Short mmCIF file of C-alpha atoms and ligand atoms in Angstrom, two decimals:
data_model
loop_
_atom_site.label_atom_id
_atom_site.label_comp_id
_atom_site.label_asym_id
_atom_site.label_seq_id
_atom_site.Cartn_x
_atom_site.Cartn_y
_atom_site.Cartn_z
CA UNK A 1 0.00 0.00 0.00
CA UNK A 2 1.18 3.46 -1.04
CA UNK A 3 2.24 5.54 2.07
CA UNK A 4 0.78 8.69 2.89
CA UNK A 5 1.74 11.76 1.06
CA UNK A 6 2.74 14.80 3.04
CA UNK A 7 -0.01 17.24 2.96
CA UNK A 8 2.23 19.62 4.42
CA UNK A 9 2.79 23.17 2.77
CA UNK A 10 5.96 23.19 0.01
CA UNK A 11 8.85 23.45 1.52
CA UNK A 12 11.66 26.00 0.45
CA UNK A 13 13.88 23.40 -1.39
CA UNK A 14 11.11 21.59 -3.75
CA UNK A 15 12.26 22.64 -6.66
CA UNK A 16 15.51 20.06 -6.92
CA UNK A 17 12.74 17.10 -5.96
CA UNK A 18 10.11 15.44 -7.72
CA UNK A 19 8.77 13.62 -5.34
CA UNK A 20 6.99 14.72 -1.66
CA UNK A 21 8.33 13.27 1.71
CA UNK A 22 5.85 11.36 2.93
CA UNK A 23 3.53 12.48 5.60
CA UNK A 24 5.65 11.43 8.74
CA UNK A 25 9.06 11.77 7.30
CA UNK A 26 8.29 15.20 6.42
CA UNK A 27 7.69 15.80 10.47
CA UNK A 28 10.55 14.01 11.23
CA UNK A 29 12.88 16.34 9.48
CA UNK A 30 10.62 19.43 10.38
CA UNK A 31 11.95 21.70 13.46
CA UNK A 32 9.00 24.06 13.28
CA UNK A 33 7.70 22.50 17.04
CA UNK A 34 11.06 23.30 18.59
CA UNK A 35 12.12 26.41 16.48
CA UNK A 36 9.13 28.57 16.74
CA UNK A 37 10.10 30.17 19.79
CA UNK A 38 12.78 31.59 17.62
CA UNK A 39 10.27 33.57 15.70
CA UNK A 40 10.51 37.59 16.87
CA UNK A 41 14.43 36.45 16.08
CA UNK A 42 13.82 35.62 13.11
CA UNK A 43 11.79 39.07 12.07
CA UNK A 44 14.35 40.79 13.37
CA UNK A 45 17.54 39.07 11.53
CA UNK A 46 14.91 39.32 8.27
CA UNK A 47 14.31 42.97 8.51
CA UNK A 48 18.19 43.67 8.90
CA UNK A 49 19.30 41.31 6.43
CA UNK A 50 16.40 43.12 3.77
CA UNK A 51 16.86 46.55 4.84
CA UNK A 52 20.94 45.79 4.02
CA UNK A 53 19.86 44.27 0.46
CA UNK A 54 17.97 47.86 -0.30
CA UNK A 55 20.94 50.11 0.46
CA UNK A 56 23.11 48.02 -1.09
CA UNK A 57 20.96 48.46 -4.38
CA UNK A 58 20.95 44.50 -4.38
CA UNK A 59 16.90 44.37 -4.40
CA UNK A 60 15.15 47.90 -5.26
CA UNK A 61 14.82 50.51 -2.14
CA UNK A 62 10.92 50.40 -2.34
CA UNK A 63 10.77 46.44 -2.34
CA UNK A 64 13.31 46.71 0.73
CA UNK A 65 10.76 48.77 2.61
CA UNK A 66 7.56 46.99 1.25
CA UNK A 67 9.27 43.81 2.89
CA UNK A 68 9.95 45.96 6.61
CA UNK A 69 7.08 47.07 6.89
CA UNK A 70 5.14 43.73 5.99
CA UNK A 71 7.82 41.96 8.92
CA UNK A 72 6.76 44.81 11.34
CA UNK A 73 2.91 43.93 10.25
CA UNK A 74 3.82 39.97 11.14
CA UNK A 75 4.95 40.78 14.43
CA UNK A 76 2.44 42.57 15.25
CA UNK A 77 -0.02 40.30 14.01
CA UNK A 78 1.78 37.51 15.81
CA UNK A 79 1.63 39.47 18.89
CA UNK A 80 -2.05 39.86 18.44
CA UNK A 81 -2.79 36.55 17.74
CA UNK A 82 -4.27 37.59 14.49
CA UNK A 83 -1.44 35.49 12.79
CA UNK A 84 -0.77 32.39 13.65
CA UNK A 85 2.52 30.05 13.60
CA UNK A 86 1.07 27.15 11.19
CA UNK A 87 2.80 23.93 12.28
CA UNK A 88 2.41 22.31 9.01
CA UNK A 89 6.09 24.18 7.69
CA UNK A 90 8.92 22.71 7.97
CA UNK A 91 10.17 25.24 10.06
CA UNK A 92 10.17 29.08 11.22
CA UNK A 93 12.14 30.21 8.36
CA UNK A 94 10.06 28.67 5.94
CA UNK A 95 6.96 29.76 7.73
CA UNK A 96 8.11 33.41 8.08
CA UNK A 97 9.30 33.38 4.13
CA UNK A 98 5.94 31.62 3.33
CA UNK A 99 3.91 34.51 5.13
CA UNK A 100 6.26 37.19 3.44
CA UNK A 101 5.31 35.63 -0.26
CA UNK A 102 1.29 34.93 0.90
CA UNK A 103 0.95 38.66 1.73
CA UNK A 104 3.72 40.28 -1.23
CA UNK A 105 3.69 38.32 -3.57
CA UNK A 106 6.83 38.24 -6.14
CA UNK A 107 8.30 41.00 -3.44
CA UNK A 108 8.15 38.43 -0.50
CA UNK A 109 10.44 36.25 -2.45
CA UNK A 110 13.69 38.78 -2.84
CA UNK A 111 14.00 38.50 0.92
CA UNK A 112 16.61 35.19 0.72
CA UNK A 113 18.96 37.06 -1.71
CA UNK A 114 22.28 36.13 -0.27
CA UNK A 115 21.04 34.26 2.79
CA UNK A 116 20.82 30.53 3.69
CA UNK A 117 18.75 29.29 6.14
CA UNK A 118 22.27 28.06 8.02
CA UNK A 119 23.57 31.51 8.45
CA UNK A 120 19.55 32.68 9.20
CA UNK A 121 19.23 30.35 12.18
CA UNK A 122 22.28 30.74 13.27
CA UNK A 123 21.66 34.60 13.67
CA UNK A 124 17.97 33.82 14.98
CA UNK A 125 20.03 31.22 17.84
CA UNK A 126 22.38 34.19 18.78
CA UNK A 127 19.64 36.82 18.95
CA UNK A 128 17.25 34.61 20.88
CA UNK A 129 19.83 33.50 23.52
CA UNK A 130 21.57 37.72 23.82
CA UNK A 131 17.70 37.74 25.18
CA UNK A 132 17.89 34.69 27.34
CA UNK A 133 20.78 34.99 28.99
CA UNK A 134 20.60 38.12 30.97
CA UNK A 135 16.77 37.07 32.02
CA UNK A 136 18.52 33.96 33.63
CA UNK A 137 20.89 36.32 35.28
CA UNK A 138 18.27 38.27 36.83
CA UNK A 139 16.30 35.17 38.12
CA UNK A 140 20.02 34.21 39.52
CA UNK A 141 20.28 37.54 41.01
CA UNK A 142 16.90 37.50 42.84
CA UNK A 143 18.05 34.07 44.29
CA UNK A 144 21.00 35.65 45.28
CA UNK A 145 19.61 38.57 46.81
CA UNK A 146 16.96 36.36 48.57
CA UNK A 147 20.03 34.21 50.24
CA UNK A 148 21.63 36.64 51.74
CA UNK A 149 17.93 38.09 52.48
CA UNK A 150 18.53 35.37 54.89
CA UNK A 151 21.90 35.53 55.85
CA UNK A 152 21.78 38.98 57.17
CA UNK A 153 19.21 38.05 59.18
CA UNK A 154 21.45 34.95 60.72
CA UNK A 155 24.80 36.04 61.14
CA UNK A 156 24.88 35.08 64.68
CA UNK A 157 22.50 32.18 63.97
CA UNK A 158 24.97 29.05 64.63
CA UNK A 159 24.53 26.23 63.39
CA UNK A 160 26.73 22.90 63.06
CA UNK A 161 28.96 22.91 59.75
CA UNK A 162 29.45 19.10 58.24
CA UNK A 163 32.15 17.25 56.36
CA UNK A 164 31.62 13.68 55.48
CA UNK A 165 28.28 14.48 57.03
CA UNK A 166 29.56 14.40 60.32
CA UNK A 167 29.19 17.51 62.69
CA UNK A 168 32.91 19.36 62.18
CA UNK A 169 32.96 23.19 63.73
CA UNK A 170 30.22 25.42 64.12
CA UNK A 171 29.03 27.93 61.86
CA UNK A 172 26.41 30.65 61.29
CA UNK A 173 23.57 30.10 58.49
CA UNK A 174 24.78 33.16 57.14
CA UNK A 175 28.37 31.71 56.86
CA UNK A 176 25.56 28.79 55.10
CA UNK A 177 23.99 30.47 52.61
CA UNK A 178 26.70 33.06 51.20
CA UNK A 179 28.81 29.25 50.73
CA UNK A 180 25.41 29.12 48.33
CA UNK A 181 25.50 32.28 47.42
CA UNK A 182 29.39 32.00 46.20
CA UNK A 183 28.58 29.38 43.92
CA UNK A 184 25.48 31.37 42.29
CA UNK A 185 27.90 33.99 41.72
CA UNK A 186 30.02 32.39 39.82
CA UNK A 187 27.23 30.81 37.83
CA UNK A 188 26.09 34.54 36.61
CA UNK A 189 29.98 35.46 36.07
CA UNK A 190 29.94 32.05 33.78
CA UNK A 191 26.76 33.33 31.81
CA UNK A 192 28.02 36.93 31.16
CA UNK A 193 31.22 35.25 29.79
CA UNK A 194 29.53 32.33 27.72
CA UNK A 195 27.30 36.25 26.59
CA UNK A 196 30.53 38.09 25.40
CA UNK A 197 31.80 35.20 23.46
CA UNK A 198 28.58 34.64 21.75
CA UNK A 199 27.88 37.82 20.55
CA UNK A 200 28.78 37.76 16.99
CA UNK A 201 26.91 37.84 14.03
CA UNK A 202 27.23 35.23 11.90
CA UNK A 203 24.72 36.93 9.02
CA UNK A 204 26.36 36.73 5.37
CA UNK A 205 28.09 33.43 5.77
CA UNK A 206 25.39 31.96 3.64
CA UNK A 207 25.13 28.00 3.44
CA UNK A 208 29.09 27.95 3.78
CA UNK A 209 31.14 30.32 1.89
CA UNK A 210 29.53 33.34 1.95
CA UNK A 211 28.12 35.25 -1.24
CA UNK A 212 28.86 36.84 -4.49
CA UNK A 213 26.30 39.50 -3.96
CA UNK A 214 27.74 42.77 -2.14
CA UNK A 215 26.29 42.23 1.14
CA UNK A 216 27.24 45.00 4.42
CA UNK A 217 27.76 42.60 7.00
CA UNK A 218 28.73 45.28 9.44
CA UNK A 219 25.74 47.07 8.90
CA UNK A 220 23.35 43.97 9.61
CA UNK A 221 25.93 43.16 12.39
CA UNK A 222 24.92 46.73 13.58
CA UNK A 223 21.14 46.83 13.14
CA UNK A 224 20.92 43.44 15.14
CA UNK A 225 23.27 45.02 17.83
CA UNK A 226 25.83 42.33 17.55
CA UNK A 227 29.46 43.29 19.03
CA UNK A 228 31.40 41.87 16.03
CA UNK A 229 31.56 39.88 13.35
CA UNK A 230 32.41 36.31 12.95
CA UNK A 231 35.35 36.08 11.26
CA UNK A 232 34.51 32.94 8.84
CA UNK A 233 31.49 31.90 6.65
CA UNK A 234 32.01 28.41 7.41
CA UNK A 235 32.91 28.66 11.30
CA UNK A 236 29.39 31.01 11.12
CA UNK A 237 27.66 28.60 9.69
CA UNK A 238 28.99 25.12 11.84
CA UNK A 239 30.21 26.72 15.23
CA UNK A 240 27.90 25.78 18.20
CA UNK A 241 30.19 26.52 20.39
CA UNK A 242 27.92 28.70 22.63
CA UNK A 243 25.19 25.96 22.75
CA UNK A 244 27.87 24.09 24.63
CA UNK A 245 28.96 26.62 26.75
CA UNK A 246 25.43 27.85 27.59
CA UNK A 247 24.30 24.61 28.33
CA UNK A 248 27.70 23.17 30.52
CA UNK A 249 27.22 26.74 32.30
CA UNK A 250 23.42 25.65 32.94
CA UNK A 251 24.52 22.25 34.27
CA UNK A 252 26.61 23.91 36.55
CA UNK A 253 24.45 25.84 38.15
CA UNK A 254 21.71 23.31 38.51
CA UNK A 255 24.10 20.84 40.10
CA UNK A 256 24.61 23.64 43.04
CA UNK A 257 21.18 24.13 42.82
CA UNK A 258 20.50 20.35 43.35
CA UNK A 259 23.15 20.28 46.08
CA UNK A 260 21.38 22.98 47.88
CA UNK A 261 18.27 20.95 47.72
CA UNK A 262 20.78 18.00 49.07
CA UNK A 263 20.93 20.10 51.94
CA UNK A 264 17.25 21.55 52.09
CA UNK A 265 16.10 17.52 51.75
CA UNK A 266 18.76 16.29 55.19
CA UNK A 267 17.21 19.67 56.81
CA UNK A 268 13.84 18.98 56.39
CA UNK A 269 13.89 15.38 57.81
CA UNK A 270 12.82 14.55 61.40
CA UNK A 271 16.60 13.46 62.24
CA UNK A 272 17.70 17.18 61.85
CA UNK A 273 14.70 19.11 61.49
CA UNK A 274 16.77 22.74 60.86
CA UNK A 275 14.20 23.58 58.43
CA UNK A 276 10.36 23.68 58.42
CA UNK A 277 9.11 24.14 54.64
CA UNK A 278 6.18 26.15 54.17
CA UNK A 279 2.89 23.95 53.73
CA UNK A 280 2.39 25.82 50.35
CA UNK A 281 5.71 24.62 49.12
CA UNK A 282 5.67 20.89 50.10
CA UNK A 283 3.04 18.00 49.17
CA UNK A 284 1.87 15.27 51.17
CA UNK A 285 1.22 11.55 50.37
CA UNK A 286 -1.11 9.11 49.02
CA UNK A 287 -0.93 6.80 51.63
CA UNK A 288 0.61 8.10 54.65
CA UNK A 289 -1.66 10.56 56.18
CA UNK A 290 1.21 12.56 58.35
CA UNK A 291 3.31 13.23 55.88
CA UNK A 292 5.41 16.69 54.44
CA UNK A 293 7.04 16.20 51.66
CA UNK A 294 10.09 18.34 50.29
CA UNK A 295 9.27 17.34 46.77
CA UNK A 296 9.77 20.76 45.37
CA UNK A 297 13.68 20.23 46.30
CA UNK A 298 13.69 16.40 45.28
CA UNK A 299 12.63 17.77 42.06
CA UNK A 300 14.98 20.38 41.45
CA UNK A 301 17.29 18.11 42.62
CA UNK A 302 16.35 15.56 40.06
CA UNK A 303 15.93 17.86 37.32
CA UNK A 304 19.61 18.87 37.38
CA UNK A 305 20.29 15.30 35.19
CA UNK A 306 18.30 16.61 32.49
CA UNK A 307 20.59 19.45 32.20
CA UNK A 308 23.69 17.37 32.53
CA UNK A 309 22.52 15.45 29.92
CA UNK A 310 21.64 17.85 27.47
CA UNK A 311 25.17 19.05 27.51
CA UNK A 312 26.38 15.39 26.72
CA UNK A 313 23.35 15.59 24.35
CA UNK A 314 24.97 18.90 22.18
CA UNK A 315 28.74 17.37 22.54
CA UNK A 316 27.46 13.68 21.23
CA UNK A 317 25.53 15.58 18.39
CA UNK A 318 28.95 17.79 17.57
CA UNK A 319 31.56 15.74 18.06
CA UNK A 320 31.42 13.58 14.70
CA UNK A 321 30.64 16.79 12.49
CA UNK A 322 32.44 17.07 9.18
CA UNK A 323 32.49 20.97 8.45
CA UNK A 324 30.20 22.79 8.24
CA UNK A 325 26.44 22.61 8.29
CA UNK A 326 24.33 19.69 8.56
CA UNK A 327 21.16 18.90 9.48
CA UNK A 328 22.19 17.34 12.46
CA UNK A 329 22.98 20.60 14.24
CA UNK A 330 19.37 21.35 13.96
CA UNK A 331 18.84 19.08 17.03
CA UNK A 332 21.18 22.08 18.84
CA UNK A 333 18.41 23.89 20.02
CA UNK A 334 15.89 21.03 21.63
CA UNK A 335 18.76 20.26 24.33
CA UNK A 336 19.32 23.96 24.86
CA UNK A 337 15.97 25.41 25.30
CA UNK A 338 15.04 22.38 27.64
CA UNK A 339 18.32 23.46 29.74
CA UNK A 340 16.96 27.35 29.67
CA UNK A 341 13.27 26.20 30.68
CA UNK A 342 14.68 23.85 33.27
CA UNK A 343 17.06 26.32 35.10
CA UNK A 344 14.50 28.99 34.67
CA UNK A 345 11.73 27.12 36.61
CA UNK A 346 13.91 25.87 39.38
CA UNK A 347 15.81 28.87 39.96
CA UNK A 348 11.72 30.42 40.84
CA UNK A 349 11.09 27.11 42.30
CA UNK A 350 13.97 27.08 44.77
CA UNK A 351 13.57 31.12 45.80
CA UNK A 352 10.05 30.70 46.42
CA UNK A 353 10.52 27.35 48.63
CA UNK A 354 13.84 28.96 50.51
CA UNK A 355 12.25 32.14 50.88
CA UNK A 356 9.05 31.03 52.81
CA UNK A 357 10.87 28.24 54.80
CA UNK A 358 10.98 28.50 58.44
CA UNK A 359 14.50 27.99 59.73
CA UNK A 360 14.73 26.24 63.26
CA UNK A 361 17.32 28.25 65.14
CA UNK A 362 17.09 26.48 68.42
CA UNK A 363 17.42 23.59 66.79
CA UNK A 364 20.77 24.21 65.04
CA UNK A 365 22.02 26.01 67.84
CA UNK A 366 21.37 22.70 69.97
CA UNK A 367 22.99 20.67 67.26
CA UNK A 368 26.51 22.15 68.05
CA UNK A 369 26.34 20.91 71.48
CA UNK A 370 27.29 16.89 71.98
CA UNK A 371 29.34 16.51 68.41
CA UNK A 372 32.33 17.83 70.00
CA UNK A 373 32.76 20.79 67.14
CA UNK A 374 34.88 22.75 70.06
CA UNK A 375 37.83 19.88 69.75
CA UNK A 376 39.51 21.78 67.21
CA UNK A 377 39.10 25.30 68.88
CA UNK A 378 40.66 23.35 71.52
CA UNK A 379 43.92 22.25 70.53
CA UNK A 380 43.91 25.87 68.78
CA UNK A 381 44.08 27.37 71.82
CA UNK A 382 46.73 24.99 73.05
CA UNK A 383 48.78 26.31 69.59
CA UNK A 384 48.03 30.49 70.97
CA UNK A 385 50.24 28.85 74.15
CA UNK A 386 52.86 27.39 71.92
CA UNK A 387 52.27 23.45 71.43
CA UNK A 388 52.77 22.58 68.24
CA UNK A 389 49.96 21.82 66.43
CA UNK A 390 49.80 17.79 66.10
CA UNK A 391 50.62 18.07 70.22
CA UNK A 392 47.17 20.06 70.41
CA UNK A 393 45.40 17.62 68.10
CA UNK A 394 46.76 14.53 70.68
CA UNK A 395 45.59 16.44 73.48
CA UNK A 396 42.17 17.57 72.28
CA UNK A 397 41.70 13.75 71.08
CA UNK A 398 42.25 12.47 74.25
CA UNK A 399 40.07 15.39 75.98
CA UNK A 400 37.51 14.00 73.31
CA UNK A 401 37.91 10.07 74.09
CA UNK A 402 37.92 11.02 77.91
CA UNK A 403 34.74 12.87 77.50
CA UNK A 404 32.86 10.56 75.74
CA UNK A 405 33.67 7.92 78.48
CA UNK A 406 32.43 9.75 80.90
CA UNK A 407 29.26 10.72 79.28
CA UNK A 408 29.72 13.59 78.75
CA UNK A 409 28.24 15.82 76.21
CA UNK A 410 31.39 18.77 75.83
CA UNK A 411 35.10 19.32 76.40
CA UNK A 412 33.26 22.41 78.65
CA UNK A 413 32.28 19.19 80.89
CA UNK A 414 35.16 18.40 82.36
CA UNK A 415 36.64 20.50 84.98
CA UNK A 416 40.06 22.62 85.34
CA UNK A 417 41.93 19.95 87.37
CA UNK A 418 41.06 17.49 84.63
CA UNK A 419 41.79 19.39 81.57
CA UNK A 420 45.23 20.30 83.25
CA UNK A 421 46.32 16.81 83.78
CA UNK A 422 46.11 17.22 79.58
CA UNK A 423 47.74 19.99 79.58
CA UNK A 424 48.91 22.67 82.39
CA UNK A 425 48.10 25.17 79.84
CA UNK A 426 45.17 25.32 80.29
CA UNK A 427 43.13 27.88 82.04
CA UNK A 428 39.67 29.22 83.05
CA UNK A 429 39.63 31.22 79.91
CA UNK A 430 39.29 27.83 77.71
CA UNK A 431 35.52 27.83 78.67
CA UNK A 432 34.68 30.87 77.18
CA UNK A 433 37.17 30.16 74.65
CA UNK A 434 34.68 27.04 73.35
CA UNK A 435 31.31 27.76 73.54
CA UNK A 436 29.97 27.27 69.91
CA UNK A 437 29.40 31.28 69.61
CA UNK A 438 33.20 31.94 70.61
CA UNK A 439 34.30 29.56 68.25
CA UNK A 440 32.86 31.22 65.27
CA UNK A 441 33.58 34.52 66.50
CA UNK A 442 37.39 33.90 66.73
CA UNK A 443 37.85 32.86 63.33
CA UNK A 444 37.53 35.94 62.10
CA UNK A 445 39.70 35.85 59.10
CA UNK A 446 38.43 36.58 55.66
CA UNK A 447 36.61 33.97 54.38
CA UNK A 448 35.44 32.60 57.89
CA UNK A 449 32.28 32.56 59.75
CA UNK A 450 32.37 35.42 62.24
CA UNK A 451 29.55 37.74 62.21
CA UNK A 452 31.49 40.74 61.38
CA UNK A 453 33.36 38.91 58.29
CA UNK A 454 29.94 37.00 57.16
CA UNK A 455 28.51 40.62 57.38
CA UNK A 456 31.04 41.53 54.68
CA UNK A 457 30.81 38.75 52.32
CA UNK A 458 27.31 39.95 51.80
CA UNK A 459 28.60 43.20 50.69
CA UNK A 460 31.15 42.02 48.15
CA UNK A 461 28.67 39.21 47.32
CA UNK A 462 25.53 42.05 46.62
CA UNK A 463 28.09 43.92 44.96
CA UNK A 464 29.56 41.32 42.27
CA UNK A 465 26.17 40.67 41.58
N1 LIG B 1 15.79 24.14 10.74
C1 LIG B 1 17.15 24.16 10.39
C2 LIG B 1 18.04 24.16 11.65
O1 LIG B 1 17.55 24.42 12.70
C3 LIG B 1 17.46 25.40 9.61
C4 LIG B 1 18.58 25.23 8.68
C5 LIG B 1 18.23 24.30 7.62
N2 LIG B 1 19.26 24.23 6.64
C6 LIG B 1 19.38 23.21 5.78
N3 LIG B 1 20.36 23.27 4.95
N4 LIG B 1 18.53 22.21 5.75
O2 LIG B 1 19.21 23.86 11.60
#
């Protein structure tokens, strides 16, 4: 039996081809579902590349105009909803050109003179992410700003600091969330790079090698705002360079993301109970009546492999490529958008959850008592008296071992006689010298967890960002 025929509108190329695709290979190879959000783009590179052709004298002045004014008409209409992205082309460059030609005629068709639709997209894909980026560094900003929202609020909140999970030295939740905060930072410094490097135009590189018609790249360059030129029709045409950057810079910040939700998750659970997530931000179960779940974090947490993949997604899809278009690169933009969507979302996800959670202050504070996280300040305070430093560590071990059989919850427990039969240097100052809020006040140095030092890593931290 005779497949289906694709009733699909003519695409751009039919000329060469005799034959139609049939119905569902002519969807397979079509973009339009993923590409469409590429559309005001698209106008925009049009109405340069057209407006270029009329000074130039390569198309008449007046056809040059006719064809602005009808793109300004189409967005405006698309705006409106009074024109409407029809599925059934292959993709928004032929839908835009088919528009063009529907409502000019003979005029709509000049618009293509020296132009491929691999230089076109490529320009659309620039233009479209010099508008993306910077929204995703404001939604990083906000999250930012909301952290340390928090932290200024908690610089003398202490709270126990972990490695390996285990209770180490006490900290503030200010020292907590600027160690967040750091990170996001450098996510936003990552995406204002991955910006700069991007913003070229790659209009006038044509399918490959350019054209024989006298095109003004600068001035296209200009009108669409671009910083420079690329510097060669067939890197303009190939280079995805800034896909992969855009999306491994993506990955990177939703991996901190999902290791803040690491933390948000342990929090939340009845074993540490630090935080209490608002009602509106959590979910509940099926089954089991009682329960609060943190499923807004799981999720974030989870959704950070989709954006790790998509980056192995766009270096898979480029690594084989034989300069300089094909059609696999068309697949670029799928992985990419899905990264932008996804880090969008959670970055609005996470500040809403973080900044309507209830942190448990008495409860942290309590946690710093028992885990011995004053051992260290300890044998640092035997160091201020001169013992070398693996001497202190001995001693405060022992203090430690000593405590624990005993029962008892702190070095702070045992008495003067019996800390001095560790060490005669000690003195009645060591108790004051260990509480959990002494031992984040005295390190003081920059990058530590004193109030006064926390207080100015939220400066510099507001002000890089
Ligand atoms: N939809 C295509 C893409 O996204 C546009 C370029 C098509 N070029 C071609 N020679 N078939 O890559």
């Amino acid at each position: 039996m005779a497949k289906k025929k694709s009733s699909n509108t003519k695409p751009l190329w039919a000329g060469r081809l005799s034959e139609k695709p049939e119905e569902e290979a002519f969807l397979f190879q079509a973009s339009i579902n993923v590409d469409k959000r590429l559309v005001f783009d698209d106008i925009a590179g049009s109405k340069a590349h057209v407006t270029m052709l009329g000074r130039q004298g390569i198309i008449p002045k007046d056809s040059a105009s006719k064809i602005a004014k009808e793109l300004d008409a189409m967005c405006s209409d698309l705006k409106e909803g009074k024109l409407k992205i029809d599925e059934k082309h292959e993709d928004i460059h032929s839908f835009l050109e088919f528009v063009l030609t529907e409502r000019l005629g003979d005029t709509g068709k000049m618009v293509h003179a020296g132009r491929s639709r691999n230089d076109q997209v490529a320009v659309a894909f620039r233009l479209y992410l010099k508008r993306a980026i910077p929204l995703l560094q404001t939604e990083l900003a906000s999250l930012v700003n909301v952290l340390l929202d928090i932290a200024e609020a908690n610089v003398n909140s202490i709270m126990p600091g972990y490695t390996h999970l285990q209770r180490a030295q006490p900290v503030t939740l200010a020292h907590h969330l600027c160690a967040w905060a750091c990170g996001l930072q450098r996510d936003h410094s990552r995406l204002a790079d991955t910006l700069k490097r991007l913003d070229e135009c790659p209009l006038g590189s044509g399918a490959l090698a350019g054209t024989s018609l006298p095109l003004d790249r600068k001035l296209t360059a200009a009108t669409l705002k671009f910083a420079r030129l690329s510097i060669n029709s067939m890197d303009g045409v190939a280079d995805r360079d800034f896909a992969l950057e855009l999306s491994s810079a993506i990955a990177i910040t939703m991996t901190h993301l999902s290791r803040f939700c690491e933390d948000v998750v342990i929090w939340a659970s009845e074993e540490f109970k630090f935080i209490e997530l608002s009602e509106s931000w959590s979910t509940g179960s099926s089954i089991m009546p009682q329960k609060k779940n943190p499923d807004f974090a799981e999720l974030i947490r989870g959704k950070s492999g989709r954006s790790a993949g998509n980056l192995v997604a766009l270096f898979t899809l480029l690594k084989g490529l034989p300069y300089a278009y094909n059609k696999d690169l068309q697949e670029d933009k799928e992985a990419l958008f899905d990264s932008i969507d996804t880090l969008s979302a959670c970055l609005r996800m996470f500040k809403g959850m973080i900044q309507s959670a209830d942190f448990n202050l008495k409860r942290m504070k309590s946690a710093c008592i028992g885990g011995f996280l004053e051992a260290t300040d300890t044998a640092e305070y035997l160091v201020r008296k001169g013992v070398p430093f693996r001497a202190a560590h001995e001693i405060a071990a022992s203090l430690v071992r000593e405590c624990i059989d005993k029962g008892l919850k702190s070095i702070s427990g045992l008495d003067i006689a019996e800390l001095r039969k560790n060490s005669k240097l000690f003195e009645e100052d060591i108790y004051k010298a260990i509480t959990p809020l002494a031992c984040v006040r005295a390190r003081d140095l920059p990058g530590g967890p004193a109030p006064k030092e926390v207080k100015r890593q939220i400066k510099q931290l507001r002000r890089k960002i």
